[in-house]
Short mmCIF file of C-alpha atoms and ligand atoms in Angstrom, two decimals:
data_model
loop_
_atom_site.label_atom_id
_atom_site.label_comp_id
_atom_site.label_asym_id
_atom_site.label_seq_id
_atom_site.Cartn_x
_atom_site.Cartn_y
_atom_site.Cartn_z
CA UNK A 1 231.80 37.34 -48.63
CA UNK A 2 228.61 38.43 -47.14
CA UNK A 3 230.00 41.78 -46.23
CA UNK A 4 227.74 44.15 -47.87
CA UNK A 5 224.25 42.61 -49.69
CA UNK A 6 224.22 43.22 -53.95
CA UNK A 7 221.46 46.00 -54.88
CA UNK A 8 218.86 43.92 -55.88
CA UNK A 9 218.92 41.84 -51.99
CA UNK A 10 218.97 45.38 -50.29
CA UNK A 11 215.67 46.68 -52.72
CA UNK A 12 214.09 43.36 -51.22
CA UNK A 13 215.08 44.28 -47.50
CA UNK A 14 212.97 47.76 -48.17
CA UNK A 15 210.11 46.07 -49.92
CA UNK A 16 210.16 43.62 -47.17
CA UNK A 17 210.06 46.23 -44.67
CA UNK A 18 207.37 48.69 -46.24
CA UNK A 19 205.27 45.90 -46.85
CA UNK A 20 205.57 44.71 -42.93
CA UNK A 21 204.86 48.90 -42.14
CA UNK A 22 201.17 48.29 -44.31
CA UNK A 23 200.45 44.89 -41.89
CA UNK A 24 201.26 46.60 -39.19
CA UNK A 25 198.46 49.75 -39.88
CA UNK A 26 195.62 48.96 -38.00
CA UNK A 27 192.99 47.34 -39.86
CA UNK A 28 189.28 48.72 -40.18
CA UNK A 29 187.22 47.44 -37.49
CA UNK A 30 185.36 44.41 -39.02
CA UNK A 31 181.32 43.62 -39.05
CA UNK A 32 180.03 42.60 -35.64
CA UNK A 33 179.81 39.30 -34.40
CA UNK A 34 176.73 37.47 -33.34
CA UNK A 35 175.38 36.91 -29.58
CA UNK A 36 173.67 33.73 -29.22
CA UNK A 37 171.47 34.10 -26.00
CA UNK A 38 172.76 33.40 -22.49
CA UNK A 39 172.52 29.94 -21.37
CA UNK A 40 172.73 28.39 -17.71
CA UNK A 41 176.75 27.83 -16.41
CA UNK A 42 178.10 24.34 -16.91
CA UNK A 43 178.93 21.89 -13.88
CA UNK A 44 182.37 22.16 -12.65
CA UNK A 45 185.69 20.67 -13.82
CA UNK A 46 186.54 17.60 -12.56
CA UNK A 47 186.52 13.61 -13.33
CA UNK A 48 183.47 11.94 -14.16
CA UNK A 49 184.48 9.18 -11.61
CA UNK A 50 187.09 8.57 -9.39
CA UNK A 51 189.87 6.04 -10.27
CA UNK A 52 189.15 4.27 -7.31
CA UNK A 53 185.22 3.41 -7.77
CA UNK A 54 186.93 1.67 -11.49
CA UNK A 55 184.59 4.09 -13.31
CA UNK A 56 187.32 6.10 -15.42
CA UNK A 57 185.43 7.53 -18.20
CA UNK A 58 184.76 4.87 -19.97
CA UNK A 59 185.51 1.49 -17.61
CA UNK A 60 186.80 -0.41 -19.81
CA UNK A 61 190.40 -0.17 -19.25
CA UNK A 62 192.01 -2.37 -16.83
CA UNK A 63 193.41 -0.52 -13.55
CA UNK A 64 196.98 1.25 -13.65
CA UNK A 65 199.87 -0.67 -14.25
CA UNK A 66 203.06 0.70 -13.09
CA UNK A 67 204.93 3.31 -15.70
CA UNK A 68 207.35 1.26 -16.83
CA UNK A 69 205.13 -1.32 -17.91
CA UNK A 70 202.46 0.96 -19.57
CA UNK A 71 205.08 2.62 -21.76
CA UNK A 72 207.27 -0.01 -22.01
CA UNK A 73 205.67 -3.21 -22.45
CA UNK A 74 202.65 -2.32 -22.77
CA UNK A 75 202.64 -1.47 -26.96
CA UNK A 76 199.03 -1.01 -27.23
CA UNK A 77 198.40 1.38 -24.77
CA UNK A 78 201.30 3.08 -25.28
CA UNK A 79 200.48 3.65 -29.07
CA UNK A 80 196.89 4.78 -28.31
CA UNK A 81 197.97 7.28 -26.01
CA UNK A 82 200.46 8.99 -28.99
CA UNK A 83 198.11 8.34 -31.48
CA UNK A 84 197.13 12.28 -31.56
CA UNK A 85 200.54 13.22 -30.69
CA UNK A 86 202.22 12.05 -33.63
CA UNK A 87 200.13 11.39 -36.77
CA UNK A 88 196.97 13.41 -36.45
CA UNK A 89 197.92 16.22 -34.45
CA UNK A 90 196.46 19.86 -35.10
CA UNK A 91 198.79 22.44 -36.90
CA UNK A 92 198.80 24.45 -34.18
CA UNK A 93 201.03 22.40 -32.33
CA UNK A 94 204.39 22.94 -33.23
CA UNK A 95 206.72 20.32 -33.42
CA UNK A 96 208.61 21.08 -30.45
CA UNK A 97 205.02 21.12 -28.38
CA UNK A 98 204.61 17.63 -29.64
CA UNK A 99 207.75 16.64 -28.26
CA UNK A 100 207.67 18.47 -24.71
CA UNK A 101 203.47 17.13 -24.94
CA UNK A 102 205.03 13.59 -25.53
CA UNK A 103 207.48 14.21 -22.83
CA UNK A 104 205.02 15.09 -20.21
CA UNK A 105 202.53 12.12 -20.87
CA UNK A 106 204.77 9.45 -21.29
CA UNK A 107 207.97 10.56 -19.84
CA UNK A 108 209.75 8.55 -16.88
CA UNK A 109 209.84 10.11 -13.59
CA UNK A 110 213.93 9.59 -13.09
CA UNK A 111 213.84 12.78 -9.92
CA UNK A 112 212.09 14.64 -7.88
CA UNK A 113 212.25 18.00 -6.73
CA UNK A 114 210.35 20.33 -3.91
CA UNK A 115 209.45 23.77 -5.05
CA UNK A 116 210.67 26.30 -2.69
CA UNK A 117 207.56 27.91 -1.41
CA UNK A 118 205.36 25.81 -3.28
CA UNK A 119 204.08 22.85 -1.50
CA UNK A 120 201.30 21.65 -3.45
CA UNK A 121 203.55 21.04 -6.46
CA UNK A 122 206.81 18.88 -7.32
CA UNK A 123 209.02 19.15 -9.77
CA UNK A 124 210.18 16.31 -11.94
CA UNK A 125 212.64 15.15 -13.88
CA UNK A 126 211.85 12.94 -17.04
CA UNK A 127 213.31 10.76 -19.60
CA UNK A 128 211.97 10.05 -22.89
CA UNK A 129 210.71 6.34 -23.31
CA UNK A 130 213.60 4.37 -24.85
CA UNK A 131 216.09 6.93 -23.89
CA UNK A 132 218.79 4.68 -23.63
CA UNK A 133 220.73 6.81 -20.80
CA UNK A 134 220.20 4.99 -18.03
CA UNK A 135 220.00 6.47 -14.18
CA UNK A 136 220.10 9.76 -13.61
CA UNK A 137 223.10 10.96 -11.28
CA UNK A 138 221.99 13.06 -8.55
CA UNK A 139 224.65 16.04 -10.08
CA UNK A 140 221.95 16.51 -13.26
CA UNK A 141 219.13 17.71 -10.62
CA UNK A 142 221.59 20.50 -9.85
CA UNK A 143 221.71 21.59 -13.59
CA UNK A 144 218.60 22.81 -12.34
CA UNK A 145 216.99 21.04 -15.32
CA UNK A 146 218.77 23.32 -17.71
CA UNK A 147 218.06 20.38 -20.66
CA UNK A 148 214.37 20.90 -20.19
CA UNK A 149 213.42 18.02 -19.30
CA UNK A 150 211.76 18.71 -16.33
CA UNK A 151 207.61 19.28 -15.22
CA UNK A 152 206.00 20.78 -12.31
CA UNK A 153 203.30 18.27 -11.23
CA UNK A 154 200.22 20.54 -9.90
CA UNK A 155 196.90 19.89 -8.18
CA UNK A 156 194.31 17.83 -9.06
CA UNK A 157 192.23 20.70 -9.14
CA UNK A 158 194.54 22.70 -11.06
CA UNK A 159 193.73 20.61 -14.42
CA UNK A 160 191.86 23.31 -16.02
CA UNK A 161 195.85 25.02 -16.69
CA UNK A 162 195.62 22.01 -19.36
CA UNK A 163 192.95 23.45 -21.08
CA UNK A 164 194.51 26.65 -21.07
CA UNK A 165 197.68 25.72 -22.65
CA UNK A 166 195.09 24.31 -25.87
CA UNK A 167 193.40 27.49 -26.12
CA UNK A 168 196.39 29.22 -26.15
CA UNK A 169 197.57 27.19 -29.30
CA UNK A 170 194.20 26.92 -31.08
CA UNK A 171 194.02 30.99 -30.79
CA UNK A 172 198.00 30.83 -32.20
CA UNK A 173 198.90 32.80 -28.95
CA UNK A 174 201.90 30.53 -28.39
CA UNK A 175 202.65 31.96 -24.81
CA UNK A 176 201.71 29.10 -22.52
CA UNK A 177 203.78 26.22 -21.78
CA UNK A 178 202.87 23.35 -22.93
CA UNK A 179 200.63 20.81 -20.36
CA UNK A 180 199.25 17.66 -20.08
CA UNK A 181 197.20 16.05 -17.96
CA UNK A 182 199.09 12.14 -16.40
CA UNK A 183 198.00 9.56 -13.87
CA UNK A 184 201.41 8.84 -12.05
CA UNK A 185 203.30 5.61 -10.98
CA UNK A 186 206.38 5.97 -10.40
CA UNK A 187 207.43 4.54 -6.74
CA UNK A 188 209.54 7.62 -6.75
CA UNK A 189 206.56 10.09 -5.75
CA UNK A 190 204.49 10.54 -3.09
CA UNK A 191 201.66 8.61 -2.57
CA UNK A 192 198.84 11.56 -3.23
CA UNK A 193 200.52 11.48 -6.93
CA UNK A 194 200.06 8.21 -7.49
CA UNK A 195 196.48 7.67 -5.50
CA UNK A 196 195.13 7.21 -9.30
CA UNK A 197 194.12 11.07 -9.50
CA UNK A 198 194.70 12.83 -12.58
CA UNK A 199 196.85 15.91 -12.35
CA UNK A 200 197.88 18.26 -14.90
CA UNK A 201 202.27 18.47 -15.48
CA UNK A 202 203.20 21.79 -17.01
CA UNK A 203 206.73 22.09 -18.60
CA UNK A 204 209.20 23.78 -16.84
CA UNK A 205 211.05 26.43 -18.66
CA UNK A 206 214.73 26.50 -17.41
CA UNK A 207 215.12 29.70 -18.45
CA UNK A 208 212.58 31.89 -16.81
CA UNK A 209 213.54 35.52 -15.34
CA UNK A 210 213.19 36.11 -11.48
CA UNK A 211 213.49 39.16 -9.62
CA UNK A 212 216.65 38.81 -7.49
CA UNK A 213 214.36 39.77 -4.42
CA UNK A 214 213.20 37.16 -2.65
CA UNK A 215 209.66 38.69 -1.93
CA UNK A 216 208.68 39.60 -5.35
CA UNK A 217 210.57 36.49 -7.08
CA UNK A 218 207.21 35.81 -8.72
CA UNK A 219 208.15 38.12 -11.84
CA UNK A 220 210.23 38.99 -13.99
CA UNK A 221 210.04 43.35 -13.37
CA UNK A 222 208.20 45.05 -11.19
CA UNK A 223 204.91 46.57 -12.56
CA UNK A 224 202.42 49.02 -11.03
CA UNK A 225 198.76 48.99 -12.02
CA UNK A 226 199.20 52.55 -12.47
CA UNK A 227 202.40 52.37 -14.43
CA UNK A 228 201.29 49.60 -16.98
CA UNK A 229 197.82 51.53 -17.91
CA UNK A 230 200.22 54.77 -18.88
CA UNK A 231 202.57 52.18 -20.95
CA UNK A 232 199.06 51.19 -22.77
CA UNK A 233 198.50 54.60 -23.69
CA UNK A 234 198.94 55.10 -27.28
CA UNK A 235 201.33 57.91 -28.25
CA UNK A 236 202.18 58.13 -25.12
CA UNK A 237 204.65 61.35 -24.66
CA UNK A 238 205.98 60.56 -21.58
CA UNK A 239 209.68 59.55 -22.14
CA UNK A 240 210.30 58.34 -18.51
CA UNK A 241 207.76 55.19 -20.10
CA UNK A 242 210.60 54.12 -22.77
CA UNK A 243 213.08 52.71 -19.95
CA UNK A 244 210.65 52.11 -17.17
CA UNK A 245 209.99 48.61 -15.44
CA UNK A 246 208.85 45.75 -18.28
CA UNK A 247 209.62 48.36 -21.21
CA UNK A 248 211.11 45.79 -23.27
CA UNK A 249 207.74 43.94 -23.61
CA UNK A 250 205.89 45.13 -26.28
CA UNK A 251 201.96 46.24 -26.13
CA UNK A 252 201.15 43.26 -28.11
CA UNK A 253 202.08 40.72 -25.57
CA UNK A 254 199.56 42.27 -23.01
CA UNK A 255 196.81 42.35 -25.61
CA UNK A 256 197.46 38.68 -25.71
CA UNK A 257 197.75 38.36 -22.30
CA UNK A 258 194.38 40.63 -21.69
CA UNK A 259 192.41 38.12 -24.04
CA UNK A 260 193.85 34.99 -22.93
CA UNK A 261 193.09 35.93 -19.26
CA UNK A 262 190.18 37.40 -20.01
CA UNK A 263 188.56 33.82 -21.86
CA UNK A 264 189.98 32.14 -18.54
CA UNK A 265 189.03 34.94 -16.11
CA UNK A 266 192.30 34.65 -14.76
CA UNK A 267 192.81 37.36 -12.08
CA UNK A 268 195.52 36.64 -10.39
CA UNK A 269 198.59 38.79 -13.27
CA UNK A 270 196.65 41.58 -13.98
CA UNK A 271 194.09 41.73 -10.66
CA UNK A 272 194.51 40.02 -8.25
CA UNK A 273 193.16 42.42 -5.91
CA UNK A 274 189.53 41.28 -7.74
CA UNK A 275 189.06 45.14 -8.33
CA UNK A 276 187.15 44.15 -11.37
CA UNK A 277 184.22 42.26 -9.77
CA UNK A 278 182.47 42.01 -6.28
CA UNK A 279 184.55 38.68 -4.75
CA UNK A 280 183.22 36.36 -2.86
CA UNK A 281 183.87 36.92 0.99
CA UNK A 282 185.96 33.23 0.73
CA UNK A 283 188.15 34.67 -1.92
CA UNK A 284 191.53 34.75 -1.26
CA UNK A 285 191.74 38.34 -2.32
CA UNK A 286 189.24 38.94 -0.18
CA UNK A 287 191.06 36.54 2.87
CA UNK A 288 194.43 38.32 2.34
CA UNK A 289 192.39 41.82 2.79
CA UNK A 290 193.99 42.85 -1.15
CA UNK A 291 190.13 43.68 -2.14
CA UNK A 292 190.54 46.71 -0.05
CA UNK A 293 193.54 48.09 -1.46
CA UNK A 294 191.44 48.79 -4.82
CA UNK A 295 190.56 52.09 -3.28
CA UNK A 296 193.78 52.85 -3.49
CA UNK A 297 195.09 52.13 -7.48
CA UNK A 298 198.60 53.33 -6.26
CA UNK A 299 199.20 50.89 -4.70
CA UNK A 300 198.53 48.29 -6.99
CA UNK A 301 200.79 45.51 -8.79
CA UNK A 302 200.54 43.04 -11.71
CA UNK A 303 201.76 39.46 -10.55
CA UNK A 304 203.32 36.77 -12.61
CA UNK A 305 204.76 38.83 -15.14
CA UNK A 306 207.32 36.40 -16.44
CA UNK A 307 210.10 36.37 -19.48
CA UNK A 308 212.17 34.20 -20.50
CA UNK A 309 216.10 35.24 -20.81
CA UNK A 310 216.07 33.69 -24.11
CA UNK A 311 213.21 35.70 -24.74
CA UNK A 312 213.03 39.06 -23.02
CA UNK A 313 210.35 40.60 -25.03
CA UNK A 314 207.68 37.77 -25.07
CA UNK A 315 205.94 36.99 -21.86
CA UNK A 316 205.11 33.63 -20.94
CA UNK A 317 201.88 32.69 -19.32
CA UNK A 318 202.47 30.06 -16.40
CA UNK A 319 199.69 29.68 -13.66
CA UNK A 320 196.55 29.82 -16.29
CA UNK A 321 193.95 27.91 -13.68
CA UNK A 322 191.68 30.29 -14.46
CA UNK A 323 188.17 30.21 -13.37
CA UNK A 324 185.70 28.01 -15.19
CA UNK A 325 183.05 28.91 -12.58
CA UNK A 326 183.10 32.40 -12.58
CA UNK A 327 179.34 33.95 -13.28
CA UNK A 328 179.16 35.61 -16.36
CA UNK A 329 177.30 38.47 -14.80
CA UNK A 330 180.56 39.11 -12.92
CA UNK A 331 183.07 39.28 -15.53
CA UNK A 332 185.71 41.03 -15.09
CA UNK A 333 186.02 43.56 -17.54
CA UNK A 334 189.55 45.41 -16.03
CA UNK A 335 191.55 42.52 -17.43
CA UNK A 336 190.89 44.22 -20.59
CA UNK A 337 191.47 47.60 -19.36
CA UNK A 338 193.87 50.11 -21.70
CA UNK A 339 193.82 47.62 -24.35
CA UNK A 340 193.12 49.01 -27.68
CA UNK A 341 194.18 46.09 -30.08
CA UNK A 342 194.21 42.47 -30.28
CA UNK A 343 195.93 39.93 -32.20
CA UNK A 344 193.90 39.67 -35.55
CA UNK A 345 194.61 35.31 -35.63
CA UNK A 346 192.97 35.23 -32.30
CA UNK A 347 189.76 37.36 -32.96
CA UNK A 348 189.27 35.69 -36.37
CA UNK A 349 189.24 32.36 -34.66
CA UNK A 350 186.97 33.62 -31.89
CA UNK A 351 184.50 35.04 -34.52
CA UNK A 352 184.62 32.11 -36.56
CA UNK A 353 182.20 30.37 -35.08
CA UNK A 354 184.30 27.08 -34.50
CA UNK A 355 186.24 27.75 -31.40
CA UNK A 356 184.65 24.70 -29.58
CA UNK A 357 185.23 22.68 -32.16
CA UNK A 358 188.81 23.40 -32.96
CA UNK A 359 188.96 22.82 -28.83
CA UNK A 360 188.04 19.40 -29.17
CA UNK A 361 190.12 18.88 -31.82
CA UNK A 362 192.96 19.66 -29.63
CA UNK A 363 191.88 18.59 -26.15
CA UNK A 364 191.27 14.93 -28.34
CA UNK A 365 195.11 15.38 -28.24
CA UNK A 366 195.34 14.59 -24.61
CA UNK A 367 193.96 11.19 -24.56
CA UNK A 368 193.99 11.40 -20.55
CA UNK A 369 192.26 14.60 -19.71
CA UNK A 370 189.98 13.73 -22.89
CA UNK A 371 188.66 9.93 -21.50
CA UNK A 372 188.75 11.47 -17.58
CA UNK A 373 186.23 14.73 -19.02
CA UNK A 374 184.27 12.57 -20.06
CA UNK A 375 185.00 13.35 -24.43
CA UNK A 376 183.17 15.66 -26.20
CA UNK A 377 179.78 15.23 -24.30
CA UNK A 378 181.33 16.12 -20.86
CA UNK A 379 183.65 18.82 -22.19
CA UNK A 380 180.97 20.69 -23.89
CA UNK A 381 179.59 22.87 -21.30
CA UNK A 382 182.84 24.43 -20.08
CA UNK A 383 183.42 24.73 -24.10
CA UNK A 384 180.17 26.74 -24.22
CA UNK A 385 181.55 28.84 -21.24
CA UNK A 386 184.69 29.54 -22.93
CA UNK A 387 182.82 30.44 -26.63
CA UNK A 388 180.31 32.64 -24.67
CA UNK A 389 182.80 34.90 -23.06
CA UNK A 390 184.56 34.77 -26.46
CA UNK A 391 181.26 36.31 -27.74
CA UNK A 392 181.08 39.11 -25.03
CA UNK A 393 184.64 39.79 -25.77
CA UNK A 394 184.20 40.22 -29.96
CA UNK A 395 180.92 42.80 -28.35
CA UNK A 396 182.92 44.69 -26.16
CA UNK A 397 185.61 45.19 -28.83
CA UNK A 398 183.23 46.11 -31.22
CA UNK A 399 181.36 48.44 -28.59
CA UNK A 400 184.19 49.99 -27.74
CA UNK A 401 185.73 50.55 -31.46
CA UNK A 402 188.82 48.53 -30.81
CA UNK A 403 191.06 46.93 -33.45
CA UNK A 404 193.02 44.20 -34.51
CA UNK A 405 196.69 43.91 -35.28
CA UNK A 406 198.78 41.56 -37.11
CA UNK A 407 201.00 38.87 -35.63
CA UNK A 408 203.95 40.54 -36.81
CA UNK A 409 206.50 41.47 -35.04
CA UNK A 410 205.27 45.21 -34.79
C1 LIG B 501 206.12 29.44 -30.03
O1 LIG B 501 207.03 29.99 -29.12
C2 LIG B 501 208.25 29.28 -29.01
C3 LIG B 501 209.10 29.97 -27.98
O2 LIG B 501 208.38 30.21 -26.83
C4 LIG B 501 208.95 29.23 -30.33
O3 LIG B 501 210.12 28.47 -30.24
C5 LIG B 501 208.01 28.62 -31.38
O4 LIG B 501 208.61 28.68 -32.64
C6 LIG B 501 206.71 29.37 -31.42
N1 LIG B 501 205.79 28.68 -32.29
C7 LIG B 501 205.08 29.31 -33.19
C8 LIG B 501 204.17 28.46 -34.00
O5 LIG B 501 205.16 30.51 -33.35
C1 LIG B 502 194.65 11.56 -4.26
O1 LIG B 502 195.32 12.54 -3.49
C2 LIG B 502 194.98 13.86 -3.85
C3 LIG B 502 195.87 14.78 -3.07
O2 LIG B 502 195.88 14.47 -1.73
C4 LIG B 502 193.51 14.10 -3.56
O3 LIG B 502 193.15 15.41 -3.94
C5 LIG B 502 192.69 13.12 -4.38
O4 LIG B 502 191.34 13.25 -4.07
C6 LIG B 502 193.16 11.70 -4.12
N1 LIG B 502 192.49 10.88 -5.09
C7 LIG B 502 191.92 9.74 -4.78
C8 LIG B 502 191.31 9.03 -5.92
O5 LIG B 502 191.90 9.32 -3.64
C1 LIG B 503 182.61 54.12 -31.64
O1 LIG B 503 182.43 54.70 -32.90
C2 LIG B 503 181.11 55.21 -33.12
C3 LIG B 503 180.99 55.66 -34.55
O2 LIG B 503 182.15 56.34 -34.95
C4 LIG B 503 180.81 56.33 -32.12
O3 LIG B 503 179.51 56.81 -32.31
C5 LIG B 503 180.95 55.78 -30.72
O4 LIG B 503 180.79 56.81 -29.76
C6 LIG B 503 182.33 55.12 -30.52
N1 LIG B 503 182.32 54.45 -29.23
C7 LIG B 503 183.33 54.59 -28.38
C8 LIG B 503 183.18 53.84 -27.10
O5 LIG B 503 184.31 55.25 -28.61
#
């Protein structure tokens, strides 16, 4: 039984397949897209008011009560802040980003974890509200939060990685994990998480693949600058590039990665020696003396290039603070460097004119970071950032003759 497929099943295998070989062609390059002139940067990202002065957003909510109350006995907050999540929630949210999204904002804090190396976040352990199981025994922290039901609580300042885990969905990149941003309570953290400041918590995937070297446990091979930009080579002839470091990661995952980073002007995976732009003297590429290494591509490495072993061939993108702030006269174009296709979804949404919009839609999602931005009105202008670098990215594709390629698993 189920030994050998009849005729007919095997004819649909090959039709299957040839018709996956056409998606996979590249496409024709498509008409260009339209520049809308330049206009000034936006303010910065932050809260419209502090906690403290009572001016959240809107002031009309009363000040924090602790967690348990809020999402336990408190059911008309607590079903205003899941509205989004569970009726009205955008299809680009899958249902298992609902539930780690629902997680994250409402979850209790049941532990607490230091991150080696990592001071300025903590990791957490969370329970579902009305998750019956009651304390947690110290002996589950050491499962090393294999269930997934764990968050690493980052900087206030670090918010933005919220907004980079929507755009990642609303482009259907599906490579960031999801985030949200939470006011904490619980008497089991520190006081500077529970000051009333709004941090982003980003789920932590149990699973990810570290280096067994203790200096370079920030990814998952090791990757020279030099070495990556011959694995981006089409027909590349070299065999030495089929087995080298990363070769099980497919080209498509660092188009995604070069777009994504790119809309963020994240450096720090792909340059974080800020080759690609003059830095600022207070940079901390500049501070830790890697600017001056770019005369010297050799010696060059990607950062942060992380799988998951349940997952091998699919990077994940974790640390997506990006830069909201960075001048668009100083973009840096290297993040896109040897990339010669990007996933069609994702430049179809770009060019369709409503990337702020679907944006909104999402970020309305996360009724925290939503009310603390300020809604639509305060969001807008690092929208507008986002949209306009969208708009030099659809140019330079077009300017250089690059082209799209279908989500499928080619
Ligand atoms: C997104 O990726 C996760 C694994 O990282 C996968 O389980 C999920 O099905 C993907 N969602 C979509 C919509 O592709
Ligand atoms: C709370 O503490 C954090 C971290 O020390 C700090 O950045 C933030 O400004 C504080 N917030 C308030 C409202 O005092
Ligand atoms: C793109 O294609 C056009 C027309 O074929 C050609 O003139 C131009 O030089 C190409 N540009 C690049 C950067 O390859």
């Amino acid at each position: 039984m189920g030994m050998k497929p009849p005729a007919p099943m095997a004819l649909g295998v090959l039709l299957a397949l040839t018709l996956l070989a056409i998606a996979c062609l590249p496409p024709s390059p498509d008409q260009s897209p339209h520049l809308p002139p330049a206009s000034p940067p936006p303010g910065p990202w932050q809260e419209v008011a502090s906690p403290l002065s009572g001016g959240r957003a809107h002031g009309k909510r009363p000040p924090a009560l602790p967690a348990h109350l809020q999402q336990d006995q408190q059911p008309s907050r607590g079903r205003r802040q899941r509205r989004g999540v569970d009726g009205e929630a955008p299809p680009w949210f899958s249902s298992d980003d609902l539930q780690k999204m629902r997680l994250l904002a409402n979850g209790r804090v049941v532990s607490k974890t230091r991150v080696p190396a990592h001071g300025q976040v903590l990791r957490v352990e969370l329970r579902a509200v009305g998750d019956v199981e009651g304390d947690i025994s110290p002996a589950s922290l050491e499962e090393d939060c294999r269930d997934g039901r764990c968050g690493l609580i980052k900087r206030p300042g670090d918010l933005y990685e919220v907004l980079a885990f929507h755009l990642d969905r609303v482009l259907g990149l599906n490579r960031s994990l999801p985030a949200v941003a939470r006011r904490f309570t619980s008497h089991l953290l520190p006081y500077s998480y529970t000051n009333g400041s709004l941090r982003p918590i980003i789920w932590w995937a149990p699973d990810l693949q570290h280096l067994e070297d203790a200096n370079n446990d920030q990814n998952s091979c090791v990757l020279r600058w030099l070495q990556y930009q011959e694995m981006l080579r089409p027909h590349r002839s070299t065999p030495a590039a089929g087995d080298g470091p990363c070769s099980s990661i497919p080209r498509g995952e660092w188009s995604r990665l070069a777009l994504f980073d790119f809309l963020l002007q994240v450096h720090d995976r792909l340059d974080r020696y800020c080759c690609g732009f003059q830095p600022d003297p207070s940079e901390p590429c500049v501070e830790e003396r890697l600017h001056e290494k770019c005369r010297n591509p050799a010696e060059l490495v990607l950062v942060h290039i992380l799988v998951r072993k349940s997952s091998p061939s699919r990077l994940v993108f974790i640390d997506n603070a990006g830069r909201p702030q960075h001048p668009e006269e100083e973009l840096n174009f290297r993040l896109l460097q040897g990339i010669d296709s990007f996933p069609a979804a994702a430049v179809a949404t770009l060019r369709s004119g409503r990337l702020q919009s679907l944006l909104l839609e999402s970020l309305r999602v996360d009724q925290e970071l939503w009310e603390s931005q300020g809604g639509a009105k305060g969001l807008r202008p690092l929208l507008q950032t986002i949209d306009r670098r969208a708009r030099i990215l659809l140019r330079y594709i077009q300017e250089h003759n690059l082209t799209v390629f279908e989500d499928s698993p080619c």
